[in-house]
PDB file of C-alpha atoms and ligand atoms in Angstrom:
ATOM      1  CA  UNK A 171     -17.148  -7.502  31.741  1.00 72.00           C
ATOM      2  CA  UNK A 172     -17.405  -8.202  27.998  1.00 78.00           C
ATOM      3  CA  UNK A 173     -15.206 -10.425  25.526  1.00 88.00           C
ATOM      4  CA  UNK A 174     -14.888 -11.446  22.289  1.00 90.00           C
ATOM      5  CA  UNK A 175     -14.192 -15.053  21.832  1.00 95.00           C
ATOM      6  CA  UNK A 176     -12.952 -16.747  18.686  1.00 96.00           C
ATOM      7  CA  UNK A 177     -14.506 -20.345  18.462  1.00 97.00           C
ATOM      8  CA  UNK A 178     -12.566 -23.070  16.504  1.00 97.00           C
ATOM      9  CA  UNK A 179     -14.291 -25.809  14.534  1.00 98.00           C
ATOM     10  CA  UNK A 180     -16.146 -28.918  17.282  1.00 98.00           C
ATOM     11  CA  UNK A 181     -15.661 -26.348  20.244  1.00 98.00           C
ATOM     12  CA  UNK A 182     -17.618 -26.438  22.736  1.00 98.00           C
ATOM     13  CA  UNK A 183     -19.380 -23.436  23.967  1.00 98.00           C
ATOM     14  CA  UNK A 184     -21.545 -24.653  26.675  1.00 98.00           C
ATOM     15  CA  UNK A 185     -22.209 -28.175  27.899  1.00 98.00           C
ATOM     16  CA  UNK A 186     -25.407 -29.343  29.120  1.00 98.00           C
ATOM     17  CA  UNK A 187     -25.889 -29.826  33.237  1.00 97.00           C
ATOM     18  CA  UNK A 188     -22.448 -27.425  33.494  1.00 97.00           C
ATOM     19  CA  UNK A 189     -23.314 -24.245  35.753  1.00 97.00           C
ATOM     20  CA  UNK A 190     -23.950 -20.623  34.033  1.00 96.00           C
ATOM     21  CA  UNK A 191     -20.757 -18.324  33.451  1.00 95.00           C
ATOM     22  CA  UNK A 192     -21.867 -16.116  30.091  1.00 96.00           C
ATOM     23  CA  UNK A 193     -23.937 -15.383  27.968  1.00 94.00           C
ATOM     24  CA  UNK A 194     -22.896 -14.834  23.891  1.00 94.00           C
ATOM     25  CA  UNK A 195     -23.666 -13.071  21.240  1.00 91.00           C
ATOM     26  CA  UNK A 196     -22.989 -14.293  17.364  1.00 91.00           C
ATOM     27  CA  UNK A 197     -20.826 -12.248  15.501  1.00 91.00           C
ATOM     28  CA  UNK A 198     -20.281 -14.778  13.440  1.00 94.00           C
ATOM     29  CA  UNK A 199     -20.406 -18.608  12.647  1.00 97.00           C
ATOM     30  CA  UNK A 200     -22.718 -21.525  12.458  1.00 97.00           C
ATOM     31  CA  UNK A 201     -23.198 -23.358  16.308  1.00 97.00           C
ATOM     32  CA  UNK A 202     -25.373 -26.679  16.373  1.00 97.00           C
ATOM     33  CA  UNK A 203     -27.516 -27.232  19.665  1.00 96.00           C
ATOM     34  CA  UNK A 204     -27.589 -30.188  20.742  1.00 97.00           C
ATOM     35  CA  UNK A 205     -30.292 -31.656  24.303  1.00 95.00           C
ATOM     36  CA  UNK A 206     -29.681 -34.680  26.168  1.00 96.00           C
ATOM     37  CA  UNK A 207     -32.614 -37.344  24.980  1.00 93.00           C
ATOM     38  CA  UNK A 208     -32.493 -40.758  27.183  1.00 93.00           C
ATOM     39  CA  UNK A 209     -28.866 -39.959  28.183  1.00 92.00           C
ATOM     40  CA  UNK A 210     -28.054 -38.995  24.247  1.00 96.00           C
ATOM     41  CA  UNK A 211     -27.341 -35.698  22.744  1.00 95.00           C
ATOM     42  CA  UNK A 212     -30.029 -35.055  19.967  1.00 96.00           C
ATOM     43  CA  UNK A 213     -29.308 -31.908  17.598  1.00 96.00           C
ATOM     44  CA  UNK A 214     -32.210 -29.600  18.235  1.00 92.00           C
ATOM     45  CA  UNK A 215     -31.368 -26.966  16.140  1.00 92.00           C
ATOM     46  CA  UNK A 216     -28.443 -24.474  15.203  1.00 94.00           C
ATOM     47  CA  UNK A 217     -27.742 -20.749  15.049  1.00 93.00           C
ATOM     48  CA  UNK A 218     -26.452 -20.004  11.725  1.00 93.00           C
ATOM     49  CA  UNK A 219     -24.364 -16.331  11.749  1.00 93.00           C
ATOM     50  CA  UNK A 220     -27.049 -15.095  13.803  1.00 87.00           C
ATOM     51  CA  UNK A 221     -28.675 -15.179  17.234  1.00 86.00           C
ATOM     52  CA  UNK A 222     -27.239 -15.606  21.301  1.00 90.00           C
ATOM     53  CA  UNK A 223     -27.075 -18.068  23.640  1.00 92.00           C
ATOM     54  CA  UNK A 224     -26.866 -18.939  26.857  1.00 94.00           C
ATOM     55  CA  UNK A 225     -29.166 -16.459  28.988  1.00 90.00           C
ATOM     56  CA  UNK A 226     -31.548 -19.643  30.780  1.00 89.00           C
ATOM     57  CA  UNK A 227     -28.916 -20.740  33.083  1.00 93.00           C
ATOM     58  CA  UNK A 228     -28.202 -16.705  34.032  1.00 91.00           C
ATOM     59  CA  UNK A 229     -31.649 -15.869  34.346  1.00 83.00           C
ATOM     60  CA  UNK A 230     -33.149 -18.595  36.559  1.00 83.00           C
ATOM     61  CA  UNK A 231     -29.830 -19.930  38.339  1.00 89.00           C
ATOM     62  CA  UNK A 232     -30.696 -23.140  36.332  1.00 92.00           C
ATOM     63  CA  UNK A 233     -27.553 -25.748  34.605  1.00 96.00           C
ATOM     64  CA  UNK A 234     -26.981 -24.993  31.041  1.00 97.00           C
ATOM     65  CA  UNK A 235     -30.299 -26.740  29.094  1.00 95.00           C
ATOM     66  CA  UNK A 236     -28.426 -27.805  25.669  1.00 96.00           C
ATOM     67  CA  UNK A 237     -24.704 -28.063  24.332  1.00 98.00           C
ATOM     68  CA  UNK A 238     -23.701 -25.869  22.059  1.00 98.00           C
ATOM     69  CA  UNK A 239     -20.675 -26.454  19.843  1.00 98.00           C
ATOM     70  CA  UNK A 240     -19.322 -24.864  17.181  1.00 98.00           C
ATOM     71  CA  UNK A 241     -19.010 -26.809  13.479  1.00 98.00           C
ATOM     72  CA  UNK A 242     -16.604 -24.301  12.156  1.00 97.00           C
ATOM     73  CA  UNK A 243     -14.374 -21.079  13.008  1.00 97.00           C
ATOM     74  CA  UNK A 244     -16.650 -17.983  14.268  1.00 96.00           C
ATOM     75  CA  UNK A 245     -16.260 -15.183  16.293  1.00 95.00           C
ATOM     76  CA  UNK A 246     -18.882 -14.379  19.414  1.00 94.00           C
ATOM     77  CA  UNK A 247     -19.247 -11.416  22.271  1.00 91.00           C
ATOM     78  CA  UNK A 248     -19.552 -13.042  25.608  1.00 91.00           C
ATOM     79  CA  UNK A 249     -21.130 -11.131  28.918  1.00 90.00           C
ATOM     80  CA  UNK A 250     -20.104 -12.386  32.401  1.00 93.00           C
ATOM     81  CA  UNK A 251     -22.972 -13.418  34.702  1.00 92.00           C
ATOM     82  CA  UNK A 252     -22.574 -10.118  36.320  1.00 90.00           C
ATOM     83  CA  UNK A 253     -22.714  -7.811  33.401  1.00 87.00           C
ATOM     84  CA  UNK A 254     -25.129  -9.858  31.754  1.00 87.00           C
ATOM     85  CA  UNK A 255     -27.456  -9.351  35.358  1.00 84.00           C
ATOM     86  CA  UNK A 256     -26.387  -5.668  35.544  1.00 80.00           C
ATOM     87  CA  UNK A 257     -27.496  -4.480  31.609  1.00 76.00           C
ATOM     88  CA  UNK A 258     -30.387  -7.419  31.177  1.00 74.00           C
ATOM     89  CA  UNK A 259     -31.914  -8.412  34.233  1.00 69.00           C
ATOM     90  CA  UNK A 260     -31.631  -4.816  36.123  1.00 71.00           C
ATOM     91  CA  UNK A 261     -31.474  -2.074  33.104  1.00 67.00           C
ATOM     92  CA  UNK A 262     -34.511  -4.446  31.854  1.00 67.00           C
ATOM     93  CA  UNK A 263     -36.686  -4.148  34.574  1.00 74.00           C
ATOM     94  CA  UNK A 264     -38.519  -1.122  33.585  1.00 71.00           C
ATOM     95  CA  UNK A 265     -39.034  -2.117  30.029  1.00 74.00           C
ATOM     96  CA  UNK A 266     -40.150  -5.850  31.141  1.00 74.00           C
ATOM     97  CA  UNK A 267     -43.077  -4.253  33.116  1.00 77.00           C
ATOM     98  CA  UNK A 268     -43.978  -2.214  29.855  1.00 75.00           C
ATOM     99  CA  UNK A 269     -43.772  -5.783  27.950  1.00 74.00           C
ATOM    100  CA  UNK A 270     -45.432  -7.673  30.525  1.00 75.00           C
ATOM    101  CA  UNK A 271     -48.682  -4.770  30.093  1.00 76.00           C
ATOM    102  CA  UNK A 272     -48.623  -5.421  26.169  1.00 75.00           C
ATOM    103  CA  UNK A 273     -48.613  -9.042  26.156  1.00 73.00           C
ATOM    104  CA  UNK A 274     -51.497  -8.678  28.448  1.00 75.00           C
ATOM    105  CA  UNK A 275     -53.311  -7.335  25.701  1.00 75.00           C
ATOM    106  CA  UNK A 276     -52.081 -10.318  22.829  1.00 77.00           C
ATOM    107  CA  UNK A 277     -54.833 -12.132  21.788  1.00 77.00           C
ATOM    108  CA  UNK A 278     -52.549 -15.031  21.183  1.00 76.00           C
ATOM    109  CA  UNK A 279     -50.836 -15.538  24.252  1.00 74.00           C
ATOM    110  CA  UNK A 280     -53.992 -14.728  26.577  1.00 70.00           C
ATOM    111  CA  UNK A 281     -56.206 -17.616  24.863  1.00 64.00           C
ATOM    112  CA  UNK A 282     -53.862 -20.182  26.157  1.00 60.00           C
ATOM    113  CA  UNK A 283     -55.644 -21.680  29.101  1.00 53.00           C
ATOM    114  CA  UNK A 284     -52.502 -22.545  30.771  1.00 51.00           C
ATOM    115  CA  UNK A 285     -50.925 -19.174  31.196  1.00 55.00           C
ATOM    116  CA  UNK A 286     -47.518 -18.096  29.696  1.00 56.00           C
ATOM    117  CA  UNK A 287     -45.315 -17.116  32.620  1.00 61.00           C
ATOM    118  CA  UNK A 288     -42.725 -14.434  31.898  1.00 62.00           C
ATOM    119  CA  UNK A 289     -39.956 -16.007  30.042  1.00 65.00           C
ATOM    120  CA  UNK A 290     -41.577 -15.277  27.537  1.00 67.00           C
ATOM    121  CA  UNK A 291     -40.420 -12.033  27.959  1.00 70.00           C
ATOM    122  CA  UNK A 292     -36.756 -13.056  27.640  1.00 69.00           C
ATOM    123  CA  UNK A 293     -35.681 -13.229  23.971  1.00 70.00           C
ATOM    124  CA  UNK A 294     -37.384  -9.754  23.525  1.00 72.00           C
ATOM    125  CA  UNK A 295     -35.390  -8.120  26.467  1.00 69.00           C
ATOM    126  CA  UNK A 296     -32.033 -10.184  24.814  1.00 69.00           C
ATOM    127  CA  UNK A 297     -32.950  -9.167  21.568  1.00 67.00           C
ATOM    128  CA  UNK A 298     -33.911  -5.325  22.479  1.00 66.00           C
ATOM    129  CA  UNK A 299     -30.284  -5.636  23.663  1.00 64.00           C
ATOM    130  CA  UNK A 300     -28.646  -7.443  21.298  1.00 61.00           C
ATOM    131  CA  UNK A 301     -30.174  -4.349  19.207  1.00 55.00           C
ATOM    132  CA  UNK A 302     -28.118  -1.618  20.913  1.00 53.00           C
ATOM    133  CA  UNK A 303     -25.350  -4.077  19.507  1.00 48.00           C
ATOM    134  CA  UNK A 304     -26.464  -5.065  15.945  1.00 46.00           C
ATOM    135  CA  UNK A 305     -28.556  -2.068  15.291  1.00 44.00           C
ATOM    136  CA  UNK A 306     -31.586  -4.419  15.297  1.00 44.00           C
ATOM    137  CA  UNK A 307     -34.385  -3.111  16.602  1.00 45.00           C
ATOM    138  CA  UNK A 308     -37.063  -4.898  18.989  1.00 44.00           C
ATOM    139  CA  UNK A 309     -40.427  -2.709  19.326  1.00 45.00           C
ATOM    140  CA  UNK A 310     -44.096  -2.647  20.327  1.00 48.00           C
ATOM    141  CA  UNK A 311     -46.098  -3.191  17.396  1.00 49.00           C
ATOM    142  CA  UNK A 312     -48.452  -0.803  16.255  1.00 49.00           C
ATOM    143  CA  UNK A 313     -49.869  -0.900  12.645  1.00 55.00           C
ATOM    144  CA  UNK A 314     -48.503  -3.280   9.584  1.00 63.00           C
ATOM    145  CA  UNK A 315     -49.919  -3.821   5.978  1.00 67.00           C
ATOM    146  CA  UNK A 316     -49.653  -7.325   4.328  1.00 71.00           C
ATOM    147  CA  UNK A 317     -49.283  -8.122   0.851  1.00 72.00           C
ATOM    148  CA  UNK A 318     -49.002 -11.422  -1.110  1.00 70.00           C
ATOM    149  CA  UNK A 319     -47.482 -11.758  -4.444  1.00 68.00           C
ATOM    150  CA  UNK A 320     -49.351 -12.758  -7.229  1.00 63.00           C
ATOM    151  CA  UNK A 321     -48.048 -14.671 -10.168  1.00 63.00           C
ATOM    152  CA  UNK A 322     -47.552 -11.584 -12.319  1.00 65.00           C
ATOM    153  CA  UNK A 323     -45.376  -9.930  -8.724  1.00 69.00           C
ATOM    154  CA  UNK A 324     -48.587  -7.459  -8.929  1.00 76.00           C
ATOM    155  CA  UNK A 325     -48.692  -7.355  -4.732  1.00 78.00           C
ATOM    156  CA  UNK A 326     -52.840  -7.172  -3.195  1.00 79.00           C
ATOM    157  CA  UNK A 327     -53.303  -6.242   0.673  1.00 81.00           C
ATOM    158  CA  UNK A 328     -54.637  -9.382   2.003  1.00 80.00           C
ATOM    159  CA  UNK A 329     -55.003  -8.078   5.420  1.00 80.00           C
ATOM    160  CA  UNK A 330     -53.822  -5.460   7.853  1.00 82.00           C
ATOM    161  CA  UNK A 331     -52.580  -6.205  11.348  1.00 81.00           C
ATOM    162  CA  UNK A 332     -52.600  -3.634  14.298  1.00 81.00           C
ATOM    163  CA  UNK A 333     -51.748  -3.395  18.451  1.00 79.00           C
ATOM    164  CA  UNK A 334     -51.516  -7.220  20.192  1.00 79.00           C
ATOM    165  CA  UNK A 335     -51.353  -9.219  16.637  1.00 82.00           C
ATOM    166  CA  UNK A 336     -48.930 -11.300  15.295  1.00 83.00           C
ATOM    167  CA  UNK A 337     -47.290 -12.388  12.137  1.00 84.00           C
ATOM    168  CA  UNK A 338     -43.900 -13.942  10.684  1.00 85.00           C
ATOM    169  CA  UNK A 339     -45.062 -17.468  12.420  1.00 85.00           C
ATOM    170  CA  UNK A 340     -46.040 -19.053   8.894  1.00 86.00           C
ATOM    171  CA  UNK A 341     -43.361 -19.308   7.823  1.00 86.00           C
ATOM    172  CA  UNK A 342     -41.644 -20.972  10.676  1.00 84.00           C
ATOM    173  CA  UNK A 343     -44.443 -23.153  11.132  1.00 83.00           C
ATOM    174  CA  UNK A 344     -44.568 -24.835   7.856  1.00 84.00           C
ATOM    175  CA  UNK A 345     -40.905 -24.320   6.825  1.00 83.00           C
ATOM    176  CA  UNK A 346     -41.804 -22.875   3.408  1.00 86.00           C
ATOM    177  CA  UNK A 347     -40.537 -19.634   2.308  1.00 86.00           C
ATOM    178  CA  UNK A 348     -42.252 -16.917   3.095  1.00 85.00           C
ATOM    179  CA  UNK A 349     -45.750 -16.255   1.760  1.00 82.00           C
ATOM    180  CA  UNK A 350     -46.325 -12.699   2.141  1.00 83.00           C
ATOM    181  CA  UNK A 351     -44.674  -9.288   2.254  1.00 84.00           C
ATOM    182  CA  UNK A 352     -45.240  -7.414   5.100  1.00 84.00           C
ATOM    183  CA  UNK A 353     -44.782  -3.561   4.882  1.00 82.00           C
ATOM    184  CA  UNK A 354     -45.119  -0.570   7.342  1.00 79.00           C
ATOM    185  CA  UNK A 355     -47.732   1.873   7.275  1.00 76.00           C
ATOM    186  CA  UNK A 356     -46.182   4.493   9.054  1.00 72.00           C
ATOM    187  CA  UNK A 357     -44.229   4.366  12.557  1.00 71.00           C
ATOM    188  CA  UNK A 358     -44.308   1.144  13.417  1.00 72.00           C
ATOM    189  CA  UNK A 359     -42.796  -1.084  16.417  1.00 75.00           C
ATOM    190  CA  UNK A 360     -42.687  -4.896  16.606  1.00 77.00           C
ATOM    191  CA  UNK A 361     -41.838  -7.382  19.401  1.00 78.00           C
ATOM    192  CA  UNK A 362     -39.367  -9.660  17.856  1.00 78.00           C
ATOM    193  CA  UNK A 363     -38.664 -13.493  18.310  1.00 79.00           C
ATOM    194  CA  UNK A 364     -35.552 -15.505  16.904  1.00 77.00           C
ATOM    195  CA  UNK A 365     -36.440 -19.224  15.247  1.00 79.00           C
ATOM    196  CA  UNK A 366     -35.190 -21.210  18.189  1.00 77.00           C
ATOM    197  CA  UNK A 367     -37.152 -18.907  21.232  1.00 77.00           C
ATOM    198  CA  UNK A 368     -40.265 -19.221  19.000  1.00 80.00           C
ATOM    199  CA  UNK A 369     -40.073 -22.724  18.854  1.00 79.00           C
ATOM    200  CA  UNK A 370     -39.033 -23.172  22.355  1.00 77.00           C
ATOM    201  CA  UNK A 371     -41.541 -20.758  24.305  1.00 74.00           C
ATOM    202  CA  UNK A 372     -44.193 -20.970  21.767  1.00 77.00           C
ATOM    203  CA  UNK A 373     -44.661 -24.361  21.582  1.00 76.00           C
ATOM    204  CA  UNK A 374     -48.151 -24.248  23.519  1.00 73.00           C
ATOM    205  CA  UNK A 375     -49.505 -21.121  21.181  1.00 78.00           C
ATOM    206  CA  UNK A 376     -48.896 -23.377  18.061  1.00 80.00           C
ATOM    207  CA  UNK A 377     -52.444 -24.702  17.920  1.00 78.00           C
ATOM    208  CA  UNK A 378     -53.873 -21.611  18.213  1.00 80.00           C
ATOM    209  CA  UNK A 379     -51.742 -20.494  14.954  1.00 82.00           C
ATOM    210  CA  UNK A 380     -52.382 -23.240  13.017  1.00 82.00           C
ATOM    211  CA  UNK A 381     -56.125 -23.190  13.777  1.00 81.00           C
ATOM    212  CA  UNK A 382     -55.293 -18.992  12.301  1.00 82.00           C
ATOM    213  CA  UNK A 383     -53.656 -20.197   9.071  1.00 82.00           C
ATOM    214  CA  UNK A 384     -56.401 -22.356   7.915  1.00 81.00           C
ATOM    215  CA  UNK A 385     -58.220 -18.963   7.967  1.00 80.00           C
ATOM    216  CA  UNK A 386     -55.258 -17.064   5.925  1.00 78.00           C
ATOM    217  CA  UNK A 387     -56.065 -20.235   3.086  1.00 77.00           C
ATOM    218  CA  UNK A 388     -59.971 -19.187   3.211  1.00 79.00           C
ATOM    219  CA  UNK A 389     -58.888 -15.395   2.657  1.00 74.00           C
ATOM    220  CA  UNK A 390     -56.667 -16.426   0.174  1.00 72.00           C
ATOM    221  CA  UNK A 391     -59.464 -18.417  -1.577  1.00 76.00           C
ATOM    222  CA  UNK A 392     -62.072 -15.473  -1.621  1.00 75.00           C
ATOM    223  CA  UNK A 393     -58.872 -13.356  -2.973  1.00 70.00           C
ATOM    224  CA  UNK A 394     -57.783 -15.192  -5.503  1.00 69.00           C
ATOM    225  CA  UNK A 395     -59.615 -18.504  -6.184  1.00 69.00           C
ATOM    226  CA  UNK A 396     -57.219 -20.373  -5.277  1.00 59.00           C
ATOM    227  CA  UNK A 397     -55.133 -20.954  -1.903  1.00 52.00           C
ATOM    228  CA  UNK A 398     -51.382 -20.128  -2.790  1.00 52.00           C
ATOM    229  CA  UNK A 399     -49.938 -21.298   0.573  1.00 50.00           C
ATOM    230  CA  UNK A 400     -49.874 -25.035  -0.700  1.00 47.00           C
ATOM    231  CA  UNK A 401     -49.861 -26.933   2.535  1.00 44.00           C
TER     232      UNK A 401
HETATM  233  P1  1OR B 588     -28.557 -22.010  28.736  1.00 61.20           P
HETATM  234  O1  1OR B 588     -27.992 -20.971  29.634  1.00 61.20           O
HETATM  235  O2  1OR B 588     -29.393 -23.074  29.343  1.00 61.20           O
HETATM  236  C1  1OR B 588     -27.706 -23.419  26.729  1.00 61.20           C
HETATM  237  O3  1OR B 588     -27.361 -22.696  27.897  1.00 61.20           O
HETATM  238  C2  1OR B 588     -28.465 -22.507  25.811  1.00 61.20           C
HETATM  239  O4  1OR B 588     -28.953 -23.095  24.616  1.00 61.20           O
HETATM  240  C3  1OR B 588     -29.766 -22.050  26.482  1.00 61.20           C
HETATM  241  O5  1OR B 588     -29.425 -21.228  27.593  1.00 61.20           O
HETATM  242  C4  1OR B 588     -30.471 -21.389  25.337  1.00 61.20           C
HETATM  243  O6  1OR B 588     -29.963 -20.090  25.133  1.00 61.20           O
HETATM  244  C5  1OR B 588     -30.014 -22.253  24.142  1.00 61.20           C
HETATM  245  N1  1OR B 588     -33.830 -25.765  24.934  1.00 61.20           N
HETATM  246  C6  1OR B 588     -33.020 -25.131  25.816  1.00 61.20           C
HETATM  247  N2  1OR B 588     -32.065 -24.255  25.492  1.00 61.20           N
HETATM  248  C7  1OR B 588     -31.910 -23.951  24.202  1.00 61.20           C
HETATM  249  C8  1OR B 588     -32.732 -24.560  23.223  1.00 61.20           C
HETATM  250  C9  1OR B 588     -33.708 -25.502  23.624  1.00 61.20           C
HETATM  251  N3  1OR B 588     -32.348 -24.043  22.036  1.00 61.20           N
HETATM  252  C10 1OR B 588     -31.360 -23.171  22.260  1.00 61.20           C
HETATM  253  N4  1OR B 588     -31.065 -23.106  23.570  1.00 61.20           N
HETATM  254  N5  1OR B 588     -34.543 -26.183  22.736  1.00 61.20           N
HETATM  255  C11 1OR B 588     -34.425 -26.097  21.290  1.00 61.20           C
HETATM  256  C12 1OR B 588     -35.500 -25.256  20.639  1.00 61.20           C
HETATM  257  C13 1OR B 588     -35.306 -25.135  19.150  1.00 61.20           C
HETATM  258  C14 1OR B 588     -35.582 -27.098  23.227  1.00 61.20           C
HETATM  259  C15 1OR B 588     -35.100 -28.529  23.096  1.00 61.20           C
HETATM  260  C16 1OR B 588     -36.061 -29.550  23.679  1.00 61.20           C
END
């Protein structure tokens, strides 16, 4: 079954260590994230108007992993463990073999030497979800053009990406706005991540991607003389 639920301000959502009933959707509303540190809560992180929630404890039969508590009124769409199971785990199945095969071939991911398992996999099988919802779309990536402003807005290609590559991390890894504009050529699909599954299931790639974007400051350099990414 699915609900909506109306949060009020300092509600709490989900409580660390409590067992797994839904999972939720944001329609609307800021929620602050809070994990147990030495027996105190620690804010982690929020979702702000945007994002769901809640699919660990579902997926792996685990106790909740954070709080979550609203800081004002919002609105979300919750899924009962056996929906949620039905239309994610189940319906997901075929599509998480066709994901598993493509991030088999992501440079990224494979140079780890301790291998990603497959919850990985989650926040794109939520989000390619979440999409029949929102209208957001979650899809294999195929071929993308970059461009970076210059100070007169005239945009250059600075570099193409294609199959198994990545991009959008930059931004998340330095917390500066974003440096580029990244464009379609063509049909294009892309595997998407939200801020707070990056930074929780990425965590071991981010080595790897800052060791890239010292290489996006020497293309920048040869480009335009100068690196513009200011880090
Ligand atoms: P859940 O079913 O365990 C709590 O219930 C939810 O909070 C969890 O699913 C995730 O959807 C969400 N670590 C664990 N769970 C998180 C985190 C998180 N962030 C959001 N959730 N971390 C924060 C990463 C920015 C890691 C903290 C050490």
């Amino acid at each position: 079954m699915h609900f909506k639920h109306c949060s009020q301000t300092d509600e709490h959502i989900i409580d660390q260590g409590d067992d797994g009933d839904n999972f939720y959707v944001i329609e609307k509303g800021v929620y602050d994230i809070f994990v147990q540190k030495e027996g105190v809560p620690v804010q982690v992180g929020k979702y702000d108007n945007k994002g769901s929630f809640g699919e660990l404890a579902l997926m792996y039969n685990t106790p909740r992993a954070a709080t979550i508590i609203a800081t004002q009124e919002g609105a979300l769409w919750g899924l009962d463990r056996a929906t949620f199971h039905r239309l994610i785990v189940k319906n997901n199945a075929k599509k998480r073999k066709m994901y598993e095969a493509f991030i088999d071939c992501v440079p990224l991911l494979n140079s780890l030497e301790v291998g990603l398992d497959t919850d990985i996999l989650v926040p794109f099988l939520i989000l390619s979800f979440v999409g029949l919802l929102s209208n957001i779309t979650a899809r294999l990536l195929c071929l993308l053009q970059m461009k970076a402003g210059q100070q007169d807005n005239a945009e250059v290609e600075v570099a193409r990406c294609t199959r198994g590559q990545y991009f959008g991390e930059l931004a998340l890894v330095t917390n500066k706005p974003r440096a580029a504009s990244v464009y379609a050529v063509g049909e294009t699909k892309c595997l998407v991540i939200d801020i707070q599954a990056f930074e929780r299931l990425l965590g071991p790639c981010m080595d790897i991607m800052r060791r890239n974007i010292s290489q996006y400051e020497e293309q920048l350099v040869a480009l335009f003389g100068s690196s513009v990414l200011n880090h």
